[in-house]
Amino acid sequence: MAGRHRSYEGPDNTPRGRGGGSGGSSFPTGLVALGAAIVLAAGGGYVLYTKKHTSSTGSTSVHTAQASGPSCKTPTTLNVDANPDVSTAVKAVADAMTDPCLHVNVTSAEASAVEAFLTGTAKGGDVTSAPDVWIPDSGMWLDLARTAGVKSLAADPAPIATSPLVIGMPKPVAAADGWPAKPFGWTDLLANFKSTKLQTAVPDPTTSGPGLAAITMLRSAVLAPAGTDKTQQQQALQNLTQVYRVMSTTVSSSMTSLLADLPTKGATAAGSGGIAAFPATEQKIAAYNAAGPATPLVALYPSDPGMGTMMMDYPYTISSSLDAAHAKAAADFQTLLHSASGISTLQKAGFRDPKGAAAGPLTAANGVNPAVPALAPACRLYTS
């Protein structure tokens, strides 16, 4: 919005991310560096990044300050930066508010762009000031920001929605291998990197939450079997670099760009060539299929023993530097997002609730499985 952000026209038009750029030029070196940052954020070692959730969906905001509130002649304006995929639904909840003393200004902002601004690594871009509330698509961005020294983010933010990380695949390609009738795993994807049987695309992990989550899961799948053996670890790192090199040939600047390319660049049958697999959120697969494409997609939920997949958790992250009036406004809007009407609005947009419950367009007809998928061991859904 005016005064806070430049108009958003997508990742292709404005450099973003950890170095201000995007695209394949940073691969695989950029991926290796980013992978190391993820490990540091997760506490060190060859571990899978997952956010341990212990709060409840009904938890109150971190801020407990009470304010009498300003006069309605001067309503409080709460600036919220929400990841593009969830921003429309968040804005719909804000637009339904009836409190005349509170105006919620929801801006669509890539999580990577907000993280870059907060850490001081942005080189231009859309984000020009820190939001009062930040809703990235994953807590990974929060951990990366904190690791870089950002201290203005409230601890343990509660999610407003969830969406599993999946592998999107054209339905005819999946059916040829028996998926999703039979289990699919990260190891299946890795096996195909060697044979190039499945051309795998990835949204730039330096700017895309699903891309970042996918390389984190793949990193774990490659490195975990090596255990503590130094020789095996070294070989695993070499294998991981090779995986990144293969991925670098089909990197897309964004999730939106990748999906837009599918009608002309996606595989239409087994062995037809074209993009045959890519990481995405479940919400994106359902939305793509709801539009009636010529070649529908299916969402495959990795279920490797001991791994599973990750939940994108859309944490409602309040700035710790708000005054009392804005802190109360942030808490009030969070309460609305967690209300029955707020959750319903988000579910109608294809998101699960914070506990993982599916509704709305999340049906088999739209290529997804509404059951809660197998989740990585450290990943915990919120419980009431």
XYZ file of N, CA and C in Angstrom, residues 33 35 69 80 92 123 148 181 205 211 236 277 306 308 310 330 345 352 380:
57
model
N 24.622 -22.773 0.438
C 24.707 -21.751 1.481
C 23.397 -21.639 2.243
N 21.149 -23.977 2.540
C 21.004 -25.188 3.340
C 21.766 -25.091 4.644
N -7.956 2.404 23.931
C -8.250 2.574 22.522
C -8.400 4.041 22.157
N -0.441 -5.250 8.069
C -0.189 -6.693 8.028
C 0.414 -7.065 6.681
N -9.954 -10.716 3.165
C -11.397 -10.931 3.240
C -11.874 -10.938 4.691
N 18.048 -5.445 -1.452
C 18.635 -4.494 -2.397
C 17.494 -3.986 -3.269
N 19.795 -14.316 11.735
C 20.519 -13.162 11.193
C 20.524 -11.981 12.159
N -2.115 -44.216 -5.560
C -2.631 -45.465 -4.980
C -1.578 -46.149 -4.108
N 14.197 -21.546 -4.178
C 14.115 -21.646 -2.731
C 14.602 -20.425 -1.975
N 9.676 -24.037 -2.165
C 11.000 -24.393 -2.659
C 11.983 -24.573 -1.517
N 27.565 -38.146 0.923
C 26.190 -37.650 0.899
C 26.145 -36.192 0.477
N 7.207 -33.145 -12.107
C 7.119 -33.132 -10.641
C 7.641 -31.800 -10.133
N 9.857 -42.390 9.026
C 10.703 -41.481 9.801
C 10.805 -40.086 9.240
N 8.088 -38.337 6.429
C 6.830 -37.672 6.128
C 7.061 -36.360 5.414
N 6.243 -31.779 5.494
C 6.216 -30.601 6.351
C 4.908 -29.856 6.163
N -3.512 -5.872 17.109
C -2.955 -7.122 16.582
C -3.599 -8.327 17.248
N -13.338 -18.805 6.313
C -12.873 -18.041 5.149
C -11.574 -18.608 4.601
N -6.026 -25.563 5.248
C -6.501 -26.304 6.409
C -6.501 -25.375 7.611
N 4.659 -30.649 14.735
C 3.511 -30.861 15.589
C 2.394 -29.906 15.205
